[in-house]
Amino acid sequence: MRKKIVAGNWKMNTDAVSSKVLADIIVEGVKRQPVSAELILCPPFISLESICETLWSRGSKIKLGAQNMHYEDNGAFTGEISHTMLKSAGCEYVIIGHSERRRYFGETEETVNKRAVKSLQNNILPIVCIGETLAERQSDKTFDVLNTQIQGGLANISIEEAAKIIIAYEPVWAIGTGVNASPAQAEESHAFIRLELAKMFNPQTAESIPILYGGSVTAANARDLFAQKNVDGGLIGGASLNAESFLAIARSF
Ligand code: PGA
């Protein structure tokens, strides 16, 4: 049985106060009614430490993740955040290669790969994001794009390391648009991704890697998406900013 995971990607939303309030309500909600899935909160960098403190002081099992990480250890990289910094703030996970990073901040397969390798070397588990644009889907290139992103993003990673990765399939056309992939579309891509992982690593490892779906997941569509054989949970953007909807999604297995 693969782990079920629901991760909240808060993106560039909330501030030092509102992020703590949101985390507090989620922690309380899970205390009142436990969830079987592993929950990961990915707030902005400035809130990592205070949310870590909240989780720790309440004895919560909820995990903490960052939204990005630089691939160098330290040095003159103004504005960047290293694995050591994330570790010291209590992060166990990091989102790597989100399509917004690829689109607005010049992230490439090569830099995605460097980040993935560095996070694994330092025991921060990467949630590697892949997914096609609308134009790529419409021109029947979805599988080619996924193949390129898997081959490029996961290069130089050993089988042992691969077993620690989480993949997030996030079709770009579904992110923040209110148009989610249908459960059948998600399953088709997830099954393809698992097959590619099996070829790249081995079938047992591929079977063990959680593949999350992301893109306009809501409390209304989560159950049908998560019911698919190869969909092991979700990476939630907009709906993770509301504690009730995030908790409802977390209970959709
Ligand atoms: P969304 O974002 O749920 O707002 O579509 C998902 C994501 O970008 O991770």
Short mmCIF file of C-alpha atoms and ligand atoms in Angstrom, two decimals:
data_model
loop_
_atom_site.label_atom_id
_atom_site.label_comp_id
_atom_site.label_asym_id
_atom_site.label_seq_id
_atom_site.Cartn_x
_atom_site.Cartn_y
_atom_site.Cartn_z
CA MET A 1 0.00 0.00 0.00
CA ARG A 2 1.40 3.36 -1.04
CA LYS A 3 1.27 6.26 1.37
CA LYS A 4 -1.66 8.66 0.84
CA ILE A 5 -0.53 12.27 0.93
CA VAL A 6 -2.27 15.63 0.80
CA ALA A 7 0.04 18.63 0.60
CA GLY A 8 -1.01 22.27 0.76
CA ASN A 9 0.97 24.66 -1.43
CA TRP A 10 0.17 28.09 -0.06
CA LYS A 11 2.26 29.80 -2.76
CA MET A 12 2.84 33.54 -2.16
CA ASN A 13 -0.18 33.87 0.12
CA THR A 14 -0.59 34.53 3.87
CA ASP A 15 1.74 36.55 6.09
CA ALA A 16 3.48 35.80 9.39
CA VAL A 17 0.22 36.11 11.34
CA SER A 18 -2.36 34.64 8.96
CA SER A 19 -0.18 31.63 8.12
CA LYS A 20 0.03 30.74 11.80
CA VAL A 21 -3.74 31.12 12.19
CA LEU A 22 -4.35 28.85 9.19
CA ALA A 23 -1.91 26.22 10.51
CA ASP A 24 -3.53 26.42 13.96
CA ILE A 25 -7.01 25.71 12.59
CA ILE A 26 -5.75 22.78 10.50
CA VAL A 27 -3.89 21.29 13.49
CA GLU A 28 -7.01 21.60 15.65
CA GLY A 29 -9.19 20.07 12.94
CA VAL A 30 -6.93 17.04 12.69
CA LYS A 31 -6.85 16.70 16.49
CA ARG A 32 -10.66 16.66 16.58
CA GLN A 33 -10.96 14.20 13.71
CA PRO A 34 -7.72 12.44 12.68
CA VAL A 35 -7.01 11.85 8.99
CA SER A 36 -5.42 8.74 7.56
CA ALA A 37 -3.42 10.57 4.89
CA GLU A 38 -0.09 12.22 5.60
CA LEU A 39 -0.57 15.99 5.56
CA ILE A 40 2.16 18.40 4.50
CA LEU A 41 1.91 22.17 4.82
CA CYS A 42 4.07 24.26 2.46
CA PRO A 43 3.80 27.87 3.64
CA PRO A 44 6.03 30.75 2.50
CA PHE A 45 9.62 30.59 3.80
CA ILE A 46 9.10 33.25 6.48
CA SER A 47 6.41 31.16 8.17
CA LEU A 48 8.25 27.84 8.27
CA GLU A 49 9.81 28.30 11.67
CA SER A 50 6.70 29.51 13.49
CA ILE A 51 4.55 26.78 11.95
CA CYS A 52 7.18 24.21 12.88
CA GLU A 53 6.89 25.47 16.46
CA THR A 54 3.08 25.19 16.30
CA LEU A 55 3.23 21.61 15.00
CA TRP A 56 5.87 20.59 17.51
CA SER A 57 4.24 22.18 20.55
CA ARG A 58 0.90 20.53 19.77
CA GLY A 59 2.44 17.14 19.08
CA SER A 60 0.96 17.21 15.55
CA LYS A 61 1.95 14.62 12.96
CA ILE A 62 1.48 17.15 10.16
CA LYS A 63 4.72 17.66 8.21
CA LEU A 64 6.33 20.81 6.96
CA GLY A 65 7.51 21.47 3.41
CA ALA A 66 9.08 24.39 1.55
CA GLN A 67 8.06 25.63 -1.88
CA ASN A 68 11.57 25.75 -3.33
CA MET A 69 15.22 25.23 -2.43
CA HIS A 70 18.50 26.26 -4.05
CA TYR A 71 20.91 23.54 -5.17
CA GLU A 72 24.06 25.13 -3.74
CA ASP A 73 25.02 24.51 -0.11
CA ASN A 74 25.63 28.18 0.78
CA GLY A 75 27.35 31.31 -0.50
CA ALA A 76 26.72 34.42 -2.58
CA PHE A 77 23.24 33.61 -3.90
CA THR A 78 21.19 36.60 -2.81
CA GLY A 79 17.58 35.76 -2.12
CA GLU A 80 18.02 31.98 -2.19
CA ILE A 81 17.36 29.38 0.51
CA SER A 82 19.55 26.34 1.18
CA HIS A 83 18.84 22.83 2.38
CA THR A 84 20.54 23.60 5.71
CA MET A 85 18.22 26.55 6.27
CA LEU A 86 15.16 24.45 5.46
CA LYS A 87 16.32 21.66 7.74
CA SER A 88 16.91 24.08 10.60
CA ALA A 89 13.38 25.46 10.13
CA GLY A 90 11.92 21.97 10.48
CA CYS A 91 11.25 21.09 6.82
CA GLU A 92 11.06 17.46 5.83
CA TYR A 93 9.80 18.07 2.29
CA VAL A 94 10.38 20.53 -0.53
CA ILE A 95 8.36 21.21 -3.68
CA ILE A 96 10.71 21.15 -6.66
CA GLY A 97 10.06 22.38 -10.20
CA HIS A 98 6.54 23.70 -9.75
CA SER A 99 5.27 24.94 -13.12
CA GLU A 100 5.14 28.49 -11.75
CA ARG A 101 8.87 28.24 -11.01
CA ARG A 102 9.48 26.86 -14.50
CA ARG A 103 7.35 29.53 -16.14
CA TYR A 104 8.23 32.68 -14.17
CA PHE A 105 11.66 31.94 -12.71
CA GLY A 106 13.49 30.13 -15.48
CA GLU A 107 13.53 26.69 -13.87
CA THR A 108 14.75 24.05 -16.38
CA GLU A 109 15.04 20.26 -16.31
CA GLU A 110 18.67 20.77 -15.36
CA THR A 111 17.98 23.04 -12.36
CA VAL A 112 15.03 20.89 -11.29
CA ASN A 113 17.39 17.93 -11.33
CA LYS A 114 20.11 19.73 -9.36
CA ARG A 115 17.56 20.68 -6.70
CA ALA A 116 16.13 17.15 -6.54
CA VAL A 117 19.60 15.60 -6.20
CA LYS A 118 20.65 18.09 -3.52
CA SER A 119 17.49 17.66 -1.48
CA LEU A 120 17.82 13.86 -1.52
CA GLN A 121 21.48 14.04 -0.53
CA ASN A 122 20.43 16.08 2.48
CA ASN A 123 17.41 14.05 3.43
CA ILE A 124 14.77 16.59 2.49
CA LEU A 125 12.21 14.68 0.47
CA PRO A 126 11.40 16.30 -2.89
CA ILE A 127 7.90 16.65 -4.31
CA VAL A 128 8.88 16.88 -7.98
CA CYS A 129 6.25 18.61 -10.13
CA ILE A 130 5.67 17.72 -13.77
CA GLY A 131 2.87 18.41 -16.21
CA GLU A 132 1.98 19.58 -19.71
CA THR A 133 0.58 22.89 -20.91
CA LEU A 134 -2.74 23.14 -22.74
CA ALA A 135 -0.98 23.59 -26.09
CA GLU A 136 1.10 20.47 -25.45
CA ARG A 137 -2.01 18.45 -24.55
CA GLN A 138 -3.88 19.71 -27.60
CA SER A 139 -1.03 18.72 -29.87
CA ASP A 140 -0.84 15.25 -28.35
CA LYS A 141 2.50 15.86 -26.68
CA THR A 142 1.48 15.11 -23.09
CA PHE A 143 3.37 11.83 -22.82
CA ASP A 144 6.47 13.24 -24.56
CA VAL A 145 6.55 16.16 -22.14
CA LEU A 146 6.10 13.91 -19.10
CA ASN A 147 8.82 11.61 -20.40
CA THR A 148 11.25 14.52 -20.88
CA GLN A 149 10.49 15.93 -17.44
CA ILE A 150 10.93 12.57 -15.73
CA GLN A 151 14.15 11.71 -17.58
CA GLY A 152 15.59 15.19 -17.04
CA GLY A 153 14.32 15.94 -13.56
CA LEU A 154 15.20 12.56 -12.08
CA ALA A 155 18.59 12.01 -13.73
CA ASN A 156 21.53 10.99 -11.51
CA ILE A 157 19.24 9.61 -8.83
CA SER A 158 19.86 6.12 -7.43
CA ILE A 159 17.14 3.53 -6.89
CA GLU A 160 17.47 3.98 -3.11
CA GLU A 161 16.99 7.72 -3.49
CA ALA A 162 14.14 7.31 -5.96
CA ALA A 163 12.20 5.40 -3.31
CA LYS A 164 12.06 8.64 -1.28
CA ILE A 165 10.65 10.85 -4.04
CA ILE A 166 7.09 12.07 -4.41
CA ILE A 167 5.86 13.05 -7.86
CA ALA A 168 3.13 15.63 -8.39
CA TYR A 169 1.38 15.49 -11.77
CA GLU A 170 0.08 19.00 -12.30
CA PRO A 171 -1.23 19.77 -15.77
CA VAL A 172 -0.46 23.46 -16.22
CA TRP A 173 -3.91 24.09 -17.76
CA ALA A 174 -5.55 22.88 -14.56
CA ILE A 175 -3.57 24.97 -12.07
CA GLY A 176 -5.63 27.77 -10.59
CA THR A 177 -8.09 27.65 -13.48
CA GLY A 178 -11.02 25.86 -11.86
CA VAL A 179 -10.75 23.24 -14.62
CA ASN A 180 -9.38 20.06 -13.06
CA ALA A 181 -8.20 17.06 -15.06
CA SER A 182 -10.99 14.50 -15.14
CA PRO A 183 -10.33 11.44 -12.99
CA ALA A 184 -9.75 9.45 -16.22
CA GLN A 185 -7.27 12.02 -17.58
CA ALA A 186 -5.41 12.07 -14.25
CA GLU A 187 -5.31 8.27 -14.08
CA GLU A 188 -4.04 8.00 -17.66
CA SER A 189 -1.12 10.34 -16.92
CA HIS A 190 -0.37 8.82 -13.51
CA ALA A 191 -0.28 5.31 -14.97
CA PHE A 192 2.07 6.54 -17.71
CA ILE A 193 4.32 8.23 -15.13
CA ARG A 194 4.47 5.03 -13.07
CA LEU A 195 5.43 3.05 -16.15
CA GLU A 196 8.22 5.53 -16.94
CA LEU A 197 9.45 5.32 -13.34
CA ALA A 198 9.50 1.54 -13.61
CA LYS A 199 11.65 1.75 -16.73
CA MET A 200 13.97 4.32 -15.20
CA PHE A 201 14.36 2.63 -11.81
CA ASN A 202 12.55 -0.67 -11.36
CA PRO A 203 8.93 -1.85 -11.02
CA GLN A 204 9.00 -2.26 -7.22
CA THR A 205 10.39 1.23 -6.71
CA ALA A 206 7.86 2.70 -9.16
CA GLU A 207 5.06 0.95 -7.29
CA SER A 208 6.17 2.55 -4.04
CA ILE A 209 6.43 6.17 -5.25
CA PRO A 210 3.40 8.31 -4.36
CA ILE A 211 2.09 10.25 -7.37
CA LEU A 212 -0.06 13.20 -6.34
CA TYR A 213 -2.47 15.03 -8.60
CA GLY A 214 -2.53 18.84 -8.56
CA GLY A 215 -4.63 21.39 -10.41
CA SER A 216 -7.94 22.82 -9.18
CA VAL A 217 -8.53 20.09 -6.61
CA THR A 218 -11.50 20.97 -4.38
CA ALA A 219 -13.53 19.24 -1.70
CA ALA A 220 -16.08 18.54 -4.46
CA ASN A 221 -13.77 16.69 -6.89
CA ALA A 222 -11.10 15.20 -4.60
CA ARG A 223 -12.90 11.94 -3.85
CA ASP A 224 -13.27 10.95 -7.52
CA LEU A 225 -9.68 11.91 -8.30
CA PHE A 226 -8.22 10.10 -5.27
CA ALA A 227 -10.28 6.98 -6.07
CA GLN A 228 -8.11 6.37 -9.16
CA LYS A 229 -5.69 3.48 -8.88
CA ASN A 230 -2.54 5.52 -9.47
CA VAL A 231 -3.59 8.75 -7.76
CA ASP A 232 -2.13 8.72 -4.26
CA GLY A 233 -3.33 12.10 -3.06
CA GLY A 234 -3.05 15.72 -4.05
CA LEU A 235 -0.97 18.87 -4.14
CA ILE A 236 -3.50 21.55 -3.32
CA GLY A 237 -3.10 25.25 -4.10
CA GLY A 238 -6.10 27.57 -3.77
CA ALA A 239 -8.24 25.17 -1.72
CA SER A 240 -5.44 24.71 0.84
CA LEU A 241 -5.80 28.34 1.95
CA ASN A 242 -9.10 27.50 3.58
CA ALA A 243 -8.74 25.13 6.53
CA GLU A 244 -12.18 23.55 6.11
CA SER A 245 -11.75 22.79 2.43
CA PHE A 246 -8.19 21.51 2.96
CA LEU A 247 -9.41 19.20 5.74
CA ALA A 248 -12.34 18.03 3.61
CA ILE A 249 -9.89 17.17 0.79
CA ALA A 250 -7.65 15.38 3.30
CA ARG A 251 -10.64 13.20 4.23
CA SER A 252 -11.50 12.31 0.62
CA PHE A 253 -9.97 8.83 0.50
P1 PGA B 1 -4.48 24.94 -7.51
O1 PGA B 1 -2.87 24.86 -7.51
O2 PGA B 1 -4.99 23.89 -6.57
O3 PGA B 1 -4.78 26.35 -7.04
O4 PGA B 1 -4.93 24.70 -8.92
C1 PGA B 1 -2.22 23.64 -7.41
C2 PGA B 1 -0.73 23.85 -7.43
O5 PGA B 1 -0.25 24.74 -8.15
O6 PGA B 1 0.02 23.15 -6.73
#
